[in-house]
């Protein structure tokens, strides 16, 4: 009874998709926390945001996006990242509820499948492969199963439903049971869960090719001070991508987001982080559907940008562009009079004046719009989004 009462009062941490995939494999026995492979950070089990309510807590509840607690874990003592200020979790993870998040739930393999002969694939089976598998049916007493090895990001690729349909059709042709999906989380080699699958591998037909399309969805984050030129570059980039007839692109501009999605939020650090996280979640859904999401918030904090990156990379590609226009130039462009109000003390927590802007540690591109024309800036971004292709082709 005491344990139940304590559990009810533990803080809840909502995990991103990759961490949820790893948690399922851990609870199902396909990975082991003693392996020191990360769910979130190298050398630990998982990273937990440094919220005040975690201080002094004996543990934490790990929840899915619906805030359903799936497991309980212990917090590692006095552990923190110098970059993210995250509290880290130790071992002792115990299950509380069965996972229901994520697509194709009925096909997912999260625990050993002893006694089931399997064929390992990382793509759709070819006619030649199906014929080869058919020959095994004469020597195998039990039904065989196709097991597709995929990653957390590929699993959410818009093309995945079509791939699963091909696997199901191939299974019917050779008399196999419904195909299974083994989702391998980030930074965990597939060999680890496969070694614990306890299944007889009839054939390993993987060739190492990614399921990602060349034109898979992407998130572009343009981060910089107010007045740096983020929105101007973002609008031009939106038009350029749309003329390439390749994607449905959307612009998630900071002002628009605050008017609708983040209406009611203020400008404290917590509210600004929440605003960027909401943008990141929407952008990831656009990418997940195969589109390009162009995001132009100030996004002043490294930790929040890192969380947006995690959301984006679970759905597709991610590009961080630091629009590094100097503060004095941004003030000269002060069309809305915000800097003047901040200097006069009329606006508190204003980035660049009374609140810091943490320069990105590892941006994919750095663009100073006082040195680089907007059209050239867009060219540079397009070259990174579509390497080796001519813009407008």
GROMACS .gro file of C-alpha atoms in nm:
model
  393
    1UNK     CA    1   0.000   0.000   0.000
    2UNK     CA    2   0.290   0.230   0.083
    3UNK     CA    3   0.449   0.163  -0.257
    4UNK     CA    4   0.122   0.246  -0.434
    5UNK     CA    5   0.080   0.571  -0.241
    6UNK     CA    6   0.440   0.672  -0.317
    7UNK     CA    7   0.396   0.593  -0.687
    8UNK     CA    8   0.090   0.814  -0.711
    9UNK     CA    9   0.295   1.112  -0.592
   10UNK     CA   10   0.599   1.065  -0.817
   11UNK     CA   11   0.670   1.323  -1.090
   12UNK     CA   12   0.583   1.224  -1.447
   13UNK     CA   13   0.821   1.260  -1.742
   14UNK     CA   14   0.673   1.229  -2.092
   15UNK     CA   15   0.918   1.045  -2.319
   16UNK     CA   16   0.977   1.110  -2.691
   17UNK     CA   17   0.918   0.831  -2.941
   18UNK     CA   18   1.274   0.696  -2.951
   19UNK     CA   19   1.292   0.669  -2.572
   20UNK     CA   20   0.950   0.502  -2.562
   21UNK     CA   21   1.070   0.243  -2.815
   22UNK     CA   22   1.377   0.174  -2.600
   23UNK     CA   23   1.169   0.152  -2.282
   24UNK     CA   24   0.947  -0.114  -2.440
   25UNK     CA   25   1.247  -0.326  -2.539
   26UNK     CA   26   1.396  -0.286  -2.192
   27UNK     CA   27   1.074  -0.392  -2.019
   28UNK     CA   28   1.026  -0.676  -2.267
   29UNK     CA   29   1.377  -0.811  -2.214
   30UNK     CA   30   1.526  -0.733  -2.556
   31UNK     CA   31   1.777  -0.484  -2.416
   32UNK     CA   32   1.939  -0.466  -2.075
   33UNK     CA   33   2.013  -0.153  -1.873
   34UNK     CA   34   2.341  -0.313  -1.765
   35UNK     CA   35   2.468  -0.290  -2.123
   36UNK     CA   36   2.528   0.085  -2.073
   37UNK     CA   37   2.357   0.159  -2.402
   38UNK     CA   38   2.154   0.476  -2.376
   39UNK     CA   39   1.791   0.551  -2.378
   40UNK     CA   40   1.858   0.920  -2.424
   41UNK     CA   41   2.219   0.969  -2.312
   42UNK     CA   42   2.537   0.762  -2.339
   43UNK     CA   43   2.624   0.554  -2.036
   44UNK     CA   44   2.288   0.591  -1.864
   45UNK     CA   45   1.942   0.452  -1.897
   46UNK     CA   46   1.750   0.767  -1.982
   47UNK     CA   47   1.761   1.144  -1.941
   48UNK     CA   48   1.494   1.333  -1.749
   49UNK     CA   49   1.435   1.711  -1.773
   50UNK     CA   50   1.559   1.906  -1.472
   51UNK     CA   51   1.219   2.018  -1.349
   52UNK     CA   52   1.199   2.146  -0.990
   53UNK     CA   53   0.956   1.869  -0.893
   54UNK     CA   54   1.227   1.609  -0.958
   55UNK     CA   55   1.446   1.750  -0.681
   56UNK     CA   56   1.448   1.508  -0.391
   57UNK     CA   57   1.207   1.267  -0.563
   58UNK     CA   58   1.282   0.899  -0.497
   59UNK     CA   59   1.193   0.810  -0.852
   60UNK     CA   60   1.003   0.912  -1.162
   61UNK     CA   61   0.716   0.782  -1.374
   62UNK     CA   62   0.794   0.738  -1.743
   63UNK     CA   63   0.490   0.817  -1.954
   64UNK     CA   64   0.381   0.817  -2.318
   65UNK     CA   65   0.237   1.118  -2.503
   66UNK     CA   66  -0.101   1.059  -2.343
   67UNK     CA   67   0.069   1.095  -2.003
   68UNK     CA   68  -0.006   0.731  -1.924
   69UNK     CA   69   0.267   0.606  -1.685
   70UNK     CA   70   0.428   0.299  -1.841
   71UNK     CA   71   0.710   0.241  -1.592
   72UNK     CA   72   0.874   0.359  -1.274
   73UNK     CA   73   1.249   0.428  -1.252
   74UNK     CA   74   1.499   0.555  -1.001
   75UNK     CA   75   1.680   0.886  -1.040
   76UNK     CA   76   2.057   0.866  -1.045
   77UNK     CA   77   2.201   1.070  -0.754
   78UNK     CA   78   2.345   1.413  -0.833
   79UNK     CA   79   2.362   1.343  -1.208
   80UNK     CA   80   2.338   1.627  -1.455
   81UNK     CA   81   2.452   1.715  -1.804
   82UNK     CA   82   2.657   2.033  -1.838
   83UNK     CA   83   2.464   2.116  -2.154
   84UNK     CA   84   2.108   2.015  -2.077
   85UNK     CA   85   2.105   2.017  -1.694
   86UNK     CA   86   1.913   1.690  -1.717
   87UNK     CA   87   1.862   1.452  -1.428
   88UNK     CA   88   1.961   1.101  -1.529
   89UNK     CA   89   1.784   0.779  -1.443
   90UNK     CA   90   1.952   0.475  -1.296
   91UNK     CA   91   1.843   0.112  -1.315
   92UNK     CA   92   1.556  -0.051  -1.134
   93UNK     CA   93   1.296   0.019  -1.405
   94UNK     CA   94   0.968  -0.163  -1.347
   95UNK     CA   95   0.660  -0.184  -1.569
   96UNK     CA   96   0.330  -0.024  -1.468
   97UNK     CA   97   0.114  -0.054  -1.781
   98UNK     CA   98   0.124  -0.196  -2.133
   99UNK     CA   99   0.219   0.047  -2.407
  100UNK     CA  100  -0.050   0.159  -2.650
  101UNK     CA  101   0.136   0.441  -2.828
  102UNK     CA  102   0.270   0.431  -3.182
  103UNK     CA  103   0.138   0.289  -3.511
  104UNK     CA  104   0.098  -0.079  -3.609
  105UNK     CA  105   0.080  -0.185  -3.247
  106UNK     CA  106  -0.033  -0.538  -3.333
  107UNK     CA  107   0.280  -0.605  -3.539
  108UNK     CA  108   0.545  -0.483  -3.294
  109UNK     CA  109   0.785  -0.729  -3.134
  110UNK     CA  110   0.902  -0.612  -2.792
  111UNK     CA  111   0.990  -0.942  -2.619
  112UNK     CA  112   1.153  -1.275  -2.714
  113UNK     CA  113   0.973  -1.507  -2.958
  114UNK     CA  114   1.119  -1.851  -2.877
  115UNK     CA  115   1.022  -2.136  -3.105
  116UNK     CA  116   0.927  -1.916  -3.403
  117UNK     CA  117   1.159  -1.947  -3.705
  118UNK     CA  118   1.208  -1.602  -3.853
  119UNK     CA  119   1.334  -1.431  -4.168
  120UNK     CA  120   1.501  -1.095  -4.100
  121UNK     CA  121   1.442  -0.816  -4.350
  122UNK     CA  122   1.499  -0.440  -4.372
  123UNK     CA  123   1.283  -0.383  -4.680
  124UNK     CA  124   1.014  -0.542  -4.897
  125UNK     CA  125   1.079  -0.904  -5.005
  126UNK     CA  126   1.168  -0.954  -5.372
  127UNK     CA  127   1.012  -1.235  -5.585
  128UNK     CA  128   1.346  -1.420  -5.578
  129UNK     CA  129   1.359  -1.397  -5.199
  130UNK     CA  130   0.999  -1.517  -5.167
  131UNK     CA  131   1.075  -1.820  -5.381
  132UNK     CA  132   1.378  -1.897  -5.165
  133UNK     CA  133   1.169  -1.867  -4.850
  134UNK     CA  134   0.902  -2.089  -5.000
  135UNK     CA  135   1.164  -2.365  -5.026
  136UNK     CA  136   1.213  -2.349  -4.648
  137UNK     CA  137   0.848  -2.433  -4.588
  138UNK     CA  138   0.919  -2.797  -4.674
  139UNK     CA  139   1.178  -2.829  -4.395
  140UNK     CA  140   1.015  -2.621  -4.118
  141UNK     CA  141   0.741  -2.779  -3.911
  142UNK     CA  142   0.601  -2.458  -3.763
  143UNK     CA  143   0.493  -2.137  -3.930
  144UNK     CA  144   0.767  -1.888  -4.011
  145UNK     CA  145   0.749  -1.513  -3.959
  146UNK     CA  146   0.896  -1.217  -4.143
  147UNK     CA  147   1.059  -0.977  -3.896
  148UNK     CA  148   1.127  -0.630  -4.030
  149UNK     CA  149   1.419  -0.455  -3.858
  150UNK     CA  150   1.364  -0.081  -3.862
  151UNK     CA  151   1.454   0.229  -3.662
  152UNK     CA  152   1.241   0.467  -3.458
  153UNK     CA  153   1.262   0.731  -3.734
  154UNK     CA  154   1.198   0.492  -4.026
  155UNK     CA  155   0.904   0.338  -3.842
  156UNK     CA  156   0.727   0.674  -3.865
  157UNK     CA  157   0.812   0.730  -4.230
  158UNK     CA  158   0.495   0.798  -4.437
  159UNK     CA  159   0.600   0.512  -4.670
  160UNK     CA  160   0.603   0.257  -4.389
  161UNK     CA  161   0.237   0.159  -4.425
  162UNK     CA  162   0.300   0.063  -4.788
  163UNK     CA  163   0.604  -0.141  -4.691
  164UNK     CA  164   0.406  -0.327  -4.425
  165UNK     CA  165   0.135  -0.404  -4.682
  166UNK     CA  166   0.402  -0.559  -4.910
  167UNK     CA  167   0.531  -0.768  -4.620
  168UNK     CA  168   0.180  -0.889  -4.538
  169UNK     CA  169   0.119  -0.981  -4.902
  170UNK     CA  170   0.452  -1.166  -4.918
  171UNK     CA  171   0.370  -1.351  -4.596
  172UNK     CA  172   0.044  -1.476  -4.743
  173UNK     CA  173   0.222  -1.596  -5.058
  174UNK     CA  174   0.464  -1.818  -4.865
  175UNK     CA  175   0.222  -1.923  -4.591
  176UNK     CA  176   0.395  -1.726  -4.316
  177UNK     CA  177   0.221  -1.573  -4.016
  178UNK     CA  178   0.153  -1.201  -3.979
  179UNK     CA  179   0.485  -1.011  -4.008
  180UNK     CA  180   0.650  -0.862  -3.700
  181UNK     CA  181   0.830  -0.529  -3.662
  182UNK     CA  182   1.135  -0.483  -3.440
  183UNK     CA  183   1.184  -0.110  -3.384
  184UNK     CA  184   1.547  -0.035  -3.291
  185UNK     CA  185   1.584   0.293  -3.095
  186UNK     CA  186   1.857   0.551  -3.162
  187UNK     CA  187   2.215   0.459  -3.060
  188UNK     CA  188   2.130   0.094  -2.991
  189UNK     CA  189   2.283  -0.157  -3.238
  190UNK     CA  190   2.024  -0.396  -3.383
  191UNK     CA  191   2.249  -0.687  -3.284
  192UNK     CA  192   2.161  -0.634  -2.915
  193UNK     CA  193   1.782  -0.695  -2.930
  194UNK     CA  194   1.833  -0.961  -3.200
  195UNK     CA  195   2.064  -1.155  -2.970
  196UNK     CA  196   1.784  -1.168  -2.712
  197UNK     CA  197   1.507  -1.256  -2.960
  198UNK     CA  198   1.562  -1.630  -2.893
  199UNK     CA  199   1.425  -1.718  -3.234
  200UNK     CA  200   1.575  -1.949  -3.498
  201UNK     CA  201   1.687  -1.726  -3.786
  202UNK     CA  202   1.621  -1.915  -4.109
  203UNK     CA  203   1.754  -1.633  -4.324
  204UNK     CA  204   1.900  -1.288  -4.267
  205UNK     CA  205   1.794  -1.101  -4.582
  206UNK     CA  206   1.894  -0.754  -4.465
  207UNK     CA  207   2.108  -0.548  -4.697
  208UNK     CA  208   2.158  -0.240  -4.479
  209UNK     CA  209   1.959  -0.003  -4.700
  210UNK     CA  210   1.758   0.267  -4.529
  211UNK     CA  211   1.384   0.295  -4.577
  212UNK     CA  212   1.412   0.673  -4.580
  213UNK     CA  213   1.322   0.831  -4.911
  214UNK     CA  214   1.556   1.086  -5.062
  215UNK     CA  215   1.276   1.337  -5.021
  216UNK     CA  216   1.170   1.237  -4.669
  217UNK     CA  217   1.020   1.503  -4.446
  218UNK     CA  218   1.243   1.759  -4.278
  219UNK     CA  219   1.238   2.028  -4.010
  220UNK     CA  220   1.437   2.349  -4.061
  221UNK     CA  221   1.490   2.561  -3.748
  222UNK     CA  222   1.600   2.920  -3.812
  223UNK     CA  223   1.717   3.049  -3.473
  224UNK     CA  224   1.842   3.400  -3.397
  225UNK     CA  225   1.765   3.732  -3.234
  226UNK     CA  226   1.452   3.930  -3.305
  227UNK     CA  227   1.519   4.128  -3.623
  228UNK     CA  228   1.796   3.895  -3.742
  229UNK     CA  229   1.609   3.807  -4.062
  230UNK     CA  230   1.472   3.465  -3.966
  231UNK     CA  231   1.120   3.527  -4.093
  232UNK     CA  232   1.243   3.692  -4.416
  233UNK     CA  233   1.468   3.397  -4.496
  234UNK     CA  234   1.193   3.155  -4.389
  235UNK     CA  235   0.935   3.308  -4.624
  236UNK     CA  236   1.178   3.302  -4.918
  237UNK     CA  237   1.272   2.942  -4.837
  238UNK     CA  238   0.903   2.847  -4.829
  239UNK     CA  239   0.848   2.991  -5.177
  240UNK     CA  240   1.161   2.824  -5.314
  241UNK     CA  241   1.069   2.478  -5.187
  242UNK     CA  242   0.717   2.509  -5.321
  243UNK     CA  243   0.847   2.600  -5.668
  244UNK     CA  244   1.059   2.284  -5.666
  245UNK     CA  245   0.737   2.080  -5.677
  246UNK     CA  246   0.879   1.836  -5.429
  247UNK     CA  247   0.713   1.888  -5.091
  248UNK     CA  248   0.425   2.048  -4.920
  249UNK     CA  249   0.611   2.305  -4.712
  250UNK     CA  250   0.474   2.509  -4.421
  251UNK     CA  251   0.615   2.808  -4.233
  252UNK     CA  252   0.574   2.802  -3.856
  253UNK     CA  253   0.654   3.164  -3.775
  254UNK     CA  254   0.699   3.273  -3.415
  255UNK     CA  255   0.437   3.549  -3.423
  256UNK     CA  256   0.173   3.327  -3.587
  257UNK     CA  257   0.236   3.045  -3.341
  258UNK     CA  258   0.194   3.279  -3.043
  259UNK     CA  259  -0.134   3.408  -3.183
  260UNK     CA  260  -0.285   3.061  -3.218
  261UNK     CA  261  -0.100   2.755  -3.087
  262UNK     CA  262   0.070   2.931  -2.793
  263UNK     CA  263  -0.195   3.190  -2.718
  264UNK     CA  264  -0.181   3.286  -2.352
  265UNK     CA  265   0.187   3.209  -2.299
  266UNK     CA  266   0.409   3.485  -2.166
  267UNK     CA  267   0.780   3.545  -2.218
  268UNK     CA  268   0.931   3.386  -1.909
  269UNK     CA  269   1.197   3.124  -1.977
  270UNK     CA  270   0.949   2.845  -1.904
  271UNK     CA  271   0.685   2.989  -2.139
  272UNK     CA  272   0.938   3.047  -2.416
  273UNK     CA  273   1.062   2.688  -2.385
  274UNK     CA  274   0.702   2.564  -2.398
  275UNK     CA  275   0.641   2.774  -2.711
  276UNK     CA  276   0.943   2.623  -2.892
  277UNK     CA  277   0.849   2.270  -2.785
  278UNK     CA  278   0.498   2.317  -2.926
  279UNK     CA  279   0.648   2.439  -3.253
  280UNK     CA  280   0.878   2.136  -3.254
  281UNK     CA  281   0.592   1.893  -3.202
  282UNK     CA  282   0.385   2.040  -3.486
  283UNK     CA  283   0.693   2.053  -3.712
  284UNK     CA  284   0.766   1.686  -3.643
  285UNK     CA  285   0.413   1.592  -3.745
  286UNK     CA  286   0.455   1.785  -4.073
  287UNK     CA  287   0.784   1.603  -4.134
  288UNK     CA  288   0.628   1.270  -4.041
  289UNK     CA  289   0.376   1.323  -4.323
  290UNK     CA  290   0.658   1.392  -4.571
  291UNK     CA  291   0.651   1.771  -4.566
  292UNK     CA  292   0.904   2.038  -4.478
  293UNK     CA  293   0.839   2.249  -4.167
  294UNK     CA  294   1.025   2.582  -4.157
  295UNK     CA  295   1.038   2.714  -3.800
  296UNK     CA  296   1.144   3.071  -3.717
  297UNK     CA  297   1.118   3.124  -3.339
  298UNK     CA  298   1.402   3.297  -3.155
  299UNK     CA  299   1.464   2.965  -2.970
  300UNK     CA  300   1.731   3.120  -2.744
  301UNK     CA  301   1.813   2.820  -2.526
  302UNK     CA  302   2.038   2.530  -2.625
  303UNK     CA  303   1.845   2.276  -2.419
  304UNK     CA  304   1.514   2.358  -2.588
  305UNK     CA  305   1.670   2.350  -2.935
  306UNK     CA  306   1.806   2.005  -2.849
  307UNK     CA  307   1.458   1.883  -2.758
  308UNK     CA  308   1.320   2.020  -3.084
  309UNK     CA  309   1.598   1.837  -3.269
  310UNK     CA  310   1.507   1.511  -3.097
  311UNK     CA  311   1.142   1.547  -3.196
  312UNK     CA  312   1.241   1.628  -3.556
  313UNK     CA  313   1.490   1.345  -3.600
  314UNK     CA  314   1.236   1.090  -3.483
  315UNK     CA  315   1.018   1.191  -3.777
  316UNK     CA  316   1.274   1.271  -4.050
  317UNK     CA  317   1.560   1.512  -4.111
  318UNK     CA  318   1.665   1.819  -3.914
  319UNK     CA  319   1.861   2.131  -4.010
  320UNK     CA  320   1.961   2.399  -3.758
  321UNK     CA  321   2.040   2.738  -3.911
  322UNK     CA  322   2.184   3.001  -3.679
  323UNK     CA  323   2.088   3.343  -3.817
  324UNK     CA  324   2.379   3.523  -3.651
  325UNK     CA  325   2.302   3.886  -3.738
  326UNK     CA  326   2.467   4.105  -3.468
  327UNK     CA  327   2.257   4.263  -3.193
  328UNK     CA  328   2.334   4.623  -3.300
  329UNK     CA  329   2.203   4.550  -3.651
  330UNK     CA  330   1.891   4.384  -3.513
  331UNK     CA  331   1.827   4.693  -3.302
  332UNK     CA  332   1.862   4.917  -3.608
  333UNK     CA  333   1.598   4.707  -3.784
  334UNK     CA  334   1.363   4.736  -3.484
  335UNK     CA  335   1.042   4.776  -3.688
  336UNK     CA  336   0.817   4.687  -3.394
  337UNK     CA  337   0.998   4.905  -3.139
  338UNK     CA  338   1.061   4.604  -2.915
  339UNK     CA  339   1.427   4.674  -2.847
  340UNK     CA  340   1.350   5.035  -2.757
  341UNK     CA  341   1.084   4.919  -2.510
  342UNK     CA  342   1.323   4.660  -2.366
  343UNK     CA  343   1.598   4.923  -2.322
  344UNK     CA  344   1.344   5.144  -2.145
  345UNK     CA  345   1.251   4.861  -1.909
  346UNK     CA  346   0.901   4.827  -2.050
  347UNK     CA  347   0.958   4.466  -2.161
  348UNK     CA  348   1.119   4.216  -1.926
  349UNK     CA  349   1.303   3.896  -2.026
  350UNK     CA  350   1.376   4.027  -2.374
  351UNK     CA  351   1.631   3.816  -2.561
  352UNK     CA  352   1.955   3.999  -2.623
  353UNK     CA  353   1.881   4.273  -2.367
  354UNK     CA  354   1.758   4.133  -2.036
  355UNK     CA  355   1.762   3.763  -2.125
  356UNK     CA  356   2.047   3.569  -2.288
  357UNK     CA  357   2.066   3.416  -2.632
  358UNK     CA  358   2.271   3.097  -2.609
  359UNK     CA  359   2.469   3.068  -2.933
  360UNK     CA  360   2.411   2.725  -3.094
  361UNK     CA  361   2.702   2.492  -3.024
  362UNK     CA  362   2.683   2.291  -3.347
  363UNK     CA  363   2.462   2.459  -3.608
  364UNK     CA  364   2.440   2.305  -3.953
  365UNK     CA  365   2.466   2.654  -4.104
  366UNK     CA  366   2.553   2.999  -3.971
  367UNK     CA  367   2.419   3.294  -4.171
  368UNK     CA  368   2.473   3.664  -4.097
  369UNK     CA  369   2.216   3.851  -4.306
  370UNK     CA  370   2.432   4.164  -4.302
  371UNK     CA  371   2.689   3.970  -4.507
  372UNK     CA  372   2.475   3.716  -4.693
  373UNK     CA  373   2.181   3.825  -4.916
  374UNK     CA  374   1.852   3.651  -4.852
  375UNK     CA  375   1.857   3.470  -5.189
  376UNK     CA  376   2.206   3.336  -5.116
  377UNK     CA  377   2.103   3.229  -4.767
  378UNK     CA  378   1.817   3.030  -4.918
  379UNK     CA  379   2.057   2.875  -5.172
  380UNK     CA  380   2.278   2.756  -4.885
  381UNK     CA  381   1.984   2.600  -4.703
  382UNK     CA  382   1.851   2.433  -5.019
  383UNK     CA  383   2.197   2.284  -5.084
  384UNK     CA  384   2.189   2.125  -4.738
  385UNK     CA  385   1.833   1.999  -4.774
  386UNK     CA  386   1.890   1.853  -5.121
  387UNK     CA  387   2.263   1.782  -5.160
  388UNK     CA  388   2.390   1.774  -5.518
  389UNK     CA  389   2.066   1.901  -5.669
  390UNK     CA  390   2.008   2.228  -5.850
  391UNK     CA  391   1.752   2.451  -5.683
  392UNK     CA  392   1.441   2.475  -5.893
  393UNK     CA  393   1.511   2.155  -6.087
   0.00000   0.00000   0.00000
